[in-house]
Structures are given as C-alpha cells and as structure tokens.
CSV table of C-alpha atoms and ligand atoms in Angstrom, one decimal:
chain,number,residue,atom,x,y,z
A,1,MET,CA,156.3,169.6,85.7
A,2,ALA,CA,153.1,171.0,84.8
A,3,ILE,CA,149.9,169.4,83.8
A,4,GLU,CA,149.6,169.2,80.0
A,5,LEU,CA,146.1,170.2,78.9
A,6,LYS,CA,145.1,168.5,75.6
A,7,SER,CA,143.2,169.9,72.7
A,8,GLU,CA,140.0,168.4,71.3
A,9,SER,CA,142.1,167.4,68.1
A,10,GLU,CA,144.7,165.7,70.6
A,11,ILE,CA,142.1,164.0,72.6
A,12,ALA,CA,140.7,162.6,69.0
A,13,ILE,CA,143.9,161.2,68.6
A,14,MET,CA,144.1,159.5,72.1
A,15,ARG,CA,140.5,158.3,71.3
A,16,GLU,CA,142.0,156.5,68.4
A,17,ALA,CA,144.8,155.2,70.2
A,18,GLY,CA,142.5,154.0,73.0
A,19,VAL,CA,140.0,152.2,70.6
A,20,ILE,CA,143.1,150.2,69.0
A,21,LEU,CA,144.0,149.4,72.6
A,22,ALA,CA,140.8,148.1,73.5
A,23,ASP,CA,140.4,145.9,70.5
A,24,VAL,CA,143.9,144.3,71.3
A,25,LEU,CA,142.8,143.7,74.9
A,26,ASP,CA,139.7,142.1,74.0
A,27,ILE,CA,141.9,139.7,72.0
A,28,VAL,CA,144.3,139.3,74.7
A,29,MET,CA,141.7,138.5,77.4
A,30,ALA,CA,140.0,136.0,75.5
A,31,ALA,CA,143.5,134.2,75.0
A,32,VAL,CA,144.0,133.9,79.0
A,33,GLN,CA,143.1,130.1,79.2
A,34,PRO,CA,144.2,127.3,81.2
A,35,GLY,CA,147.4,126.0,79.7
A,36,VAL,CA,148.4,129.2,78.0
A,37,ARG,CA,151.9,130.7,78.7
A,38,GLU,CA,152.0,134.3,80.1
A,39,THR,CA,154.9,134.8,77.6
A,40,GLU,CA,152.6,133.6,74.8
A,41,LEU,CA,150.3,136.7,75.6
A,42,ASP,CA,153.3,139.0,75.2
A,43,ASP,CA,154.0,137.3,72.0
A,44,LEU,CA,150.4,137.9,70.9
A,45,VAL,CA,150.3,141.7,71.7
A,46,ARG,CA,153.5,142.5,69.9
A,47,GLU,CA,151.9,140.7,66.9
A,48,GLU,CA,148.7,142.5,67.1
A,49,PHE,CA,150.6,146.0,67.8
A,50,LYS,CA,152.6,145.5,64.5
A,51,ARG,CA,149.7,144.4,62.5
A,52,ARG,CA,147.9,147.6,63.5
A,53,ASP,CA,151.4,149.8,63.1
A,54,VAL,CA,151.4,150.9,66.9
A,55,ILE,CA,154.3,151.2,69.1
A,56,PRO,CA,154.5,149.2,72.5
A,57,THR,CA,154.9,151.7,75.1
A,58,PHE,CA,156.0,149.5,77.9
A,59,LEU,CA,158.9,147.9,76.0
A,60,GLY,CA,162.0,149.6,77.3
A,61,TYR,CA,160.2,151.9,79.7
A,62,ASN,CA,162.8,152.3,82.4
A,63,GLY,CA,164.2,149.1,81.1
A,64,TYR,CA,160.9,147.2,81.4
A,65,PRO,CA,161.9,144.1,79.1
A,66,ALA,CA,158.2,143.2,77.8
A,67,THR,CA,155.1,144.7,76.0
A,68,ILE,CA,152.5,143.8,78.7
A,69,CYS,CA,152.5,143.0,82.5
A,70,VAL,CA,151.0,139.9,83.5
A,71,SER,CA,150.2,140.2,87.2
A,72,VAL,CA,148.6,136.9,88.7
A,73,ASN,CA,147.2,136.1,91.9
A,74,ASP,CA,149.2,137.9,94.7
A,75,LYS,CA,151.1,140.0,92.0
A,76,ILE,CA,149.2,143.4,92.0
A,77,VAL,CA,151.0,145.5,88.8
A,78,HIS,CA,154.3,145.5,86.8
A,79,ALA,CA,154.7,141.5,86.6
A,80,ILE,CA,157.0,140.7,83.7
A,81,PRO,CA,155.4,137.8,81.8
A,82,ASN,CA,157.1,134.5,82.3
A,83,ARG,CA,156.8,130.9,81.2
A,84,ARG,CA,154.3,129.4,83.6
A,85,SER,CA,150.9,128.5,82.1
A,86,PHE,CA,147.7,129.8,83.5
A,87,ARG,CA,145.5,127.3,85.6
A,88,GLU,CA,141.9,127.1,86.6
A,89,GLY,CA,141.5,129.4,89.5
A,90,ASP,CA,144.0,132.0,88.8
A,91,VAL,CA,143.1,135.7,88.9
A,92,ALA,CA,144.9,137.1,85.9
A,93,SER,CA,145.4,141.2,85.8
A,94,ILE,CA,146.7,142.1,82.2
A,95,ASP,CA,148.2,145.8,81.6
A,96,LEU,CA,149.1,147.2,78.4
A,97,GLY,CA,149.9,150.4,76.6
A,98,LEU,CA,150.7,151.7,73.1
A,99,THR,CA,151.8,154.9,71.3
A,100,HIS,CA,149.8,155.8,68.1
A,101,ARG,CA,150.5,159.3,66.7
A,102,GLY,CA,152.5,160.4,69.3
A,103,PHE,CA,150.2,159.9,72.2
A,104,VAL,CA,149.9,156.8,74.6
A,105,ALA,CA,146.9,154.9,75.5
A,106,ASP,CA,147.2,152.6,78.9
A,107,CYS,CA,144.5,150.2,79.9
A,108,ALA,CA,144.2,147.1,82.1
A,109,ARG,CA,141.6,144.5,83.0
A,110,THR,CA,141.3,141.2,85.2
A,111,VAL,CA,140.0,138.1,84.6
A,112,ALA,CA,139.0,134.8,86.5
A,113,VAL,CA,140.5,131.7,84.8
A,114,GLY,CA,137.8,129.1,85.2
A,115,GLU,CA,135.9,128.9,88.3
A,116,VAL,CA,136.9,130.9,91.4
A,117,PRO,CA,135.2,131.5,94.8
A,118,SER,CA,132.4,133.9,95.0
A,119,ARG,CA,134.7,136.4,96.8
A,120,VAL,CA,137.2,136.3,94.3
A,121,GLY,CA,134.4,137.2,91.8
A,122,LEU,CA,133.5,139.9,94.1
A,123,LEU,CA,137.1,141.4,94.3
A,124,ILE,CA,137.3,141.5,90.4
A,125,ARG,CA,133.7,142.9,89.8
A,126,THR,CA,134.2,145.6,92.6
A,127,THR,CA,137.5,146.6,91.4
A,128,GLU,CA,135.8,147.5,87.6
A,129,GLU,CA,133.0,149.2,89.6
A,130,ALA,CA,135.4,151.5,91.5
A,131,LEU,CA,137.1,152.5,88.4
A,132,ASP,CA,133.7,153.4,87.1
A,133,ILE,CA,132.6,155.2,90.2
A,134,GLY,CA,135.9,157.1,89.8
A,135,ILE,CA,135.3,157.8,86.3
A,136,ARG,CA,132.2,159.4,87.2
A,137,GLU,CA,134.0,162.0,89.2
A,138,LEU,CA,136.3,163.3,86.4
A,139,LEU,CA,134.1,166.5,85.9
A,140,PRO,CA,135.7,170.1,85.5
A,141,ALA,CA,135.9,171.7,89.0
A,142,ASN,CA,135.8,168.6,90.7
A,143,HIS,CA,138.7,167.7,92.9
A,144,MET,CA,141.2,164.9,92.9
A,145,GLY,CA,140.0,163.8,96.4
A,146,ASP,CA,136.6,163.3,95.0
A,147,VAL,CA,137.8,160.8,92.8
A,148,GLY,CA,140.1,158.9,95.3
A,149,ALA,CA,137.5,159.2,98.2
A,150,ALA,CA,134.8,157.6,95.8
A,151,ILE,CA,136.9,154.8,94.8
A,152,GLN,CA,138.1,154.2,98.5
A,153,GLU,CA,134.8,154.2,99.8
A,154,TYR,CA,133.1,151.7,97.7
A,155,SER,CA,136.0,149.5,98.0
A,156,GLU,CA,136.6,149.5,101.7
A,157,ALA,CA,132.8,149.3,102.3
A,158,ARG,CA,133.0,145.5,100.5
A,159,GLY,CA,136.1,144.8,102.9
A,160,PHE,CA,138.9,145.0,100.4
A,161,GLY,CA,142.1,146.6,100.8
A,162,VAL,CA,143.0,149.8,98.4
A,163,VAL,CA,146.6,150.0,97.1
A,164,ARG,CA,148.3,153.4,98.1
A,165,GLU,CA,151.9,152.8,97.2
A,166,TYR,CA,151.1,152.7,93.3
A,167,VAL,CA,148.4,155.3,91.7
A,168,GLY,CA,147.0,156.6,88.5
A,169,HIS,CA,148.6,159.2,86.4
A,170,GLY,CA,148.3,161.9,83.7
A,171,VAL,CA,148.9,160.4,80.2
A,172,GLY,CA,149.5,161.9,76.9
A,173,ARG,CA,152.9,162.4,75.0
A,174,LEU,CA,154.4,160.5,77.8
A,175,MET,CA,152.9,157.4,79.7
A,176,HIS,CA,153.5,159.2,83.0
A,177,GLU,CA,152.6,162.6,83.1
A,178,GLU,CA,151.5,164.9,86.1
A,179,PRO,CA,149.3,164.6,88.2
A,180,GLN,CA,149.4,161.6,90.1
A,181,VAL,CA,145.6,160.0,90.6
A,182,PRO,CA,145.4,158.4,94.0
A,183,ASN,CA,142.7,155.7,94.8
A,184,TYR,CA,142.2,157.0,98.3
A,185,GLY,CA,141.4,160.7,99.2
A,186,LYS,CA,139.1,163.1,100.7
A,187,ARG,CA,136.5,165.0,99.0
A,188,GLY,CA,137.1,168.7,98.2
A,189,LYS,CA,140.7,168.1,98.5
A,190,GLY,CA,143.5,167.9,96.2
A,191,LEU,CA,143.9,169.8,92.8
A,192,THR,CA,141.2,171.1,90.8
A,193,LEU,CA,140.1,169.0,87.6
A,194,ARG,CA,140.0,170.9,84.1
A,195,LYS,CA,139.1,170.5,80.8
A,196,GLY,CA,141.6,168.9,78.7
A,197,MET,CA,143.1,166.7,81.4
A,198,VAL,CA,143.6,163.1,80.6
A,199,LEU,CA,144.0,160.6,83.4
A,200,ALA,CA,144.5,156.9,83.5
A,201,LEU,CA,142.6,155.7,86.7
A,202,GLU,CA,143.7,152.6,88.0
A,203,PRO,CA,142.4,151.3,91.1
A,204,MET,CA,144.0,148.2,92.6
A,205,LEU,CA,142.2,146.0,94.9
A,206,ASN,CA,143.4,143.5,97.4
A,207,MET,CA,141.6,140.7,99.3
A,208,GLY,CA,143.6,141.6,102.4
A,209,THR,CA,146.0,144.4,103.4
A,210,TRP,CA,146.6,147.1,100.9
A,211,LYS,CA,150.2,146.9,101.9
A,212,THR,CA,152.7,145.9,99.1
A,213,ALA,CA,155.9,144.4,98.5
A,214,ARG,CA,158.6,144.4,95.7
A,215,ASP,CA,160.0,141.3,94.2
A,216,PRO,CA,163.9,141.3,93.6
A,217,ASP,CA,163.4,141.6,89.7
A,218,GLY,CA,162.7,145.2,90.5
A,219,TRP,CA,159.3,145.1,89.0
A,220,THR,CA,156.9,142.9,90.1
A,221,VAL,CA,154.7,144.3,92.8
A,222,ARG,CA,152.9,141.8,95.4
A,223,THR,CA,150.4,142.0,98.1
A,224,ALA,CA,152.4,142.1,101.5
A,225,ASP,CA,150.2,139.1,102.7
A,226,GLY,CA,150.0,137.0,99.6
A,227,ALA,CA,146.3,137.3,99.2
A,228,LEU,CA,144.9,138.0,95.7
A,229,SER,CA,144.6,141.3,93.8
A,230,ALA,CA,142.7,142.7,91.0
A,231,HIS,CA,143.6,145.8,88.8
A,232,PHE,CA,141.3,147.7,86.3
A,233,GLU,CA,142.7,150.9,84.3
A,234,HIS,CA,141.2,153.4,81.6
A,235,THR,CA,142.5,156.5,80.0
A,236,VAL,CA,139.8,159.1,80.4
A,237,ALA,CA,139.6,162.7,79.2
A,238,VAL,CA,138.0,165.3,81.2
A,239,THR,CA,135.5,167.4,78.9
A,240,GLU,CA,133.0,169.9,79.4
A,241,ASN,CA,130.4,167.1,78.5
A,242,GLY,CA,131.7,165.0,81.2
A,243,PRO,CA,134.3,162.1,81.2
A,244,LEU,CA,135.1,160.7,78.0
A,245,VAL,CA,136.6,156.9,78.2
A,246,LEU,CA,139.2,156.7,75.7
A,247,THR,CA,140.2,153.0,76.1
A,248,THR,CA,137.0,151.6,75.1
A,249,ASN,CA,135.8,150.2,71.6
A,250,LEU,CA,132.2,150.5,73.1
A,251,ALA,CA,129.6,153.1,72.9
A,252,GLN,CA,130.4,155.4,76.0
A,253,PRO,CA,129.3,153.5,79.0
A,254,ALA,CA,126.6,155.0,81.4
A,255,ALA,CA,129.2,156.0,83.8
A,256,ALA,CA,130.7,158.3,81.3
A,257,ARG,CA,127.4,160.0,80.5
A,258,PRO,CA,127.5,163.7,81.8
A,259,ALA,CA,125.8,164.1,85.2
A,260,ASN,CA,123.5,166.6,83.8
A,261,THR,CA,122.1,164.8,80.9
A,262,LEU,CA,118.6,163.1,81.0
A,263,VAL,CA,118.1,160.2,78.6
A,264,ALA,CA,114.5,160.2,77.4
A,265,GLY,CA,112.4,157.2,77.2
B,1,MF3,N1,149.9,151.0,83.8
B,1,MF3,C1,150.8,150.7,84.4
B,1,MF3,C2,151.6,152.1,85.1
B,1,MF3,O1,150.8,153.2,84.9
B,1,MF3,C3,152.1,150.5,83.3
B,1,MF3,C4,153.2,150.4,83.8
B,1,MF3,S1,154.2,149.8,82.2
B,1,MF3,C5,155.8,149.3,82.9
B,1,MF3,O2,152.2,152.0,85.9
B,1,MF3,F1,156.6,149.4,81.7
B,1,MF3,F2,156.0,150.2,83.6
B,1,MF3,F3,155.7,148.1,83.3
B,2,CO,CO1,149.0,153.2,84.1
C-alpha cells in the first residue's frame, strides 16, 4: 500500500487528537502508583476517552482486548493489562491510542514506580532522549535510515539493546500505515521523507539483549533474557518547517524546532 500523505487540514485534526491523547496520558502516568492495578488504568482511560468523546483505537484491533497496553519490567510492548498491582521498583510502559474525527494518535511513555537503581533511570531517560533524537531527523529529504541510525547510535553508545523485531509506523486514518519506521538503520539509506508524512516513532530499549519473545497470549512481547525494557512513542508530522510533534500538550519542545531556525536572545 502506498504512503498516505496528509494535508495541512488533516494534520490540524491529528494535532487535536494528539493533544487529547497527551492530556489523557498525563492523567494515566500520574496514576501509576504502588498498589494500583493495571486494569484500573485501563478503566481510567476508557472513562477519560468517553468524557472526551474519542474512540479507543486499540480495543478490538486485531482482537486486542483492552484500551491500553501496560508493559511492566521485562515486558516490552503490547502487554494486556492484568489484575497485578504496581510495586516499588517496577518499570511501567503505558501505550495508548485514540481516534478523533477519523484520525488516530498513538503515544507511549515509561515511568519508574518509586526508587529504581541509577542504571534503570538511565534506561528510561535514554529511551526518551533517543525518541527526541529520532524526531530531529524527521525533515523532508532526509532518509528513513537517518532516523534509525540516530536512535541506534545514541542507544547503543549507552550499552542498551535496541529492539528490531517491532518498529514504528505511518499513522493516519489507520493506526498502522506505511511506511515502517525502524529504530536502527544506516544513514542515507531507506525511503526519502516527504512533507505530509505522519509517523509514529517508538524506540524500545532493553537493558540487555535486543532479542524478544512472545507470550502464549499472542500479544505480550518480552525481552528474551528477562532484563528490563523501556518504550516511548510520539506521533509526528513531517512539515517543511521541521518535525511537528502531534502527541504533546506542551509548546513544541526544542527537538521539534526546524534545524535552520535561530532563536534570538
Ligand atoms: N503503539 C503500539 C503499536 O503501534 C500500539 C499497539 S496497539 C495494539 O504497535 F492494539 F495492537 F495492542
Ligand atoms: Co505505535
């Protein structure tokens, strides 16, 4: 299937979707506390989506049975929320998506529950920074390999494994559109980015090996060696003014500023 380029007015709708999603994600991340069950977060998101009149995109997607994914510790992505309560020291990745006025926004963040060893904090920070570094490469005429290479180099320099078997994706009227967006690659290789592409970048970094294993439930993806994993994701539009992060309710972060803009002062 061909890549669906989005018009400015479509991107404006996707930005609305992204702001709503970021607001809900703020609420969910604040609710990740010792003693809270994963299923309670799913209930919370269902409520917040209903209040905002948006559709949960994950629910029913290829038969997925929940509104969010809650991937704790060695779980990397796509874990179905269960009745387990969070404990001090957990590393919790929360992934959620919504459909608003016919367009999807997809976003994920990872948080530590209470105190964690410094290397675990570094894993989480590095994953978020790797996402930002990948976003900076989302410029017209850059290659997809520039995005992957930037994420991979930054992550591997800190000793973390970059998941290869799951990748980011185009996003629009469908959650998963062309093209695939790998978190590894070679500069100058891969397809050429164009204005109007909207991409979900989602680096997954592991404390150990990049290799994964799937649970018998057919969804949950874990690290092959049982080590911890972190995941951050944004939906981003490629524009002639540089990358526009759609899934944020903040003023555009510095990473999204066009490379050729000088800030006065
Ligand atoms: N961000 C995840 C992805 O793009 C969302 C998966 S949703 C699920 O793969 F419904 F497939 F679980
Ligand atoms: Co995604």
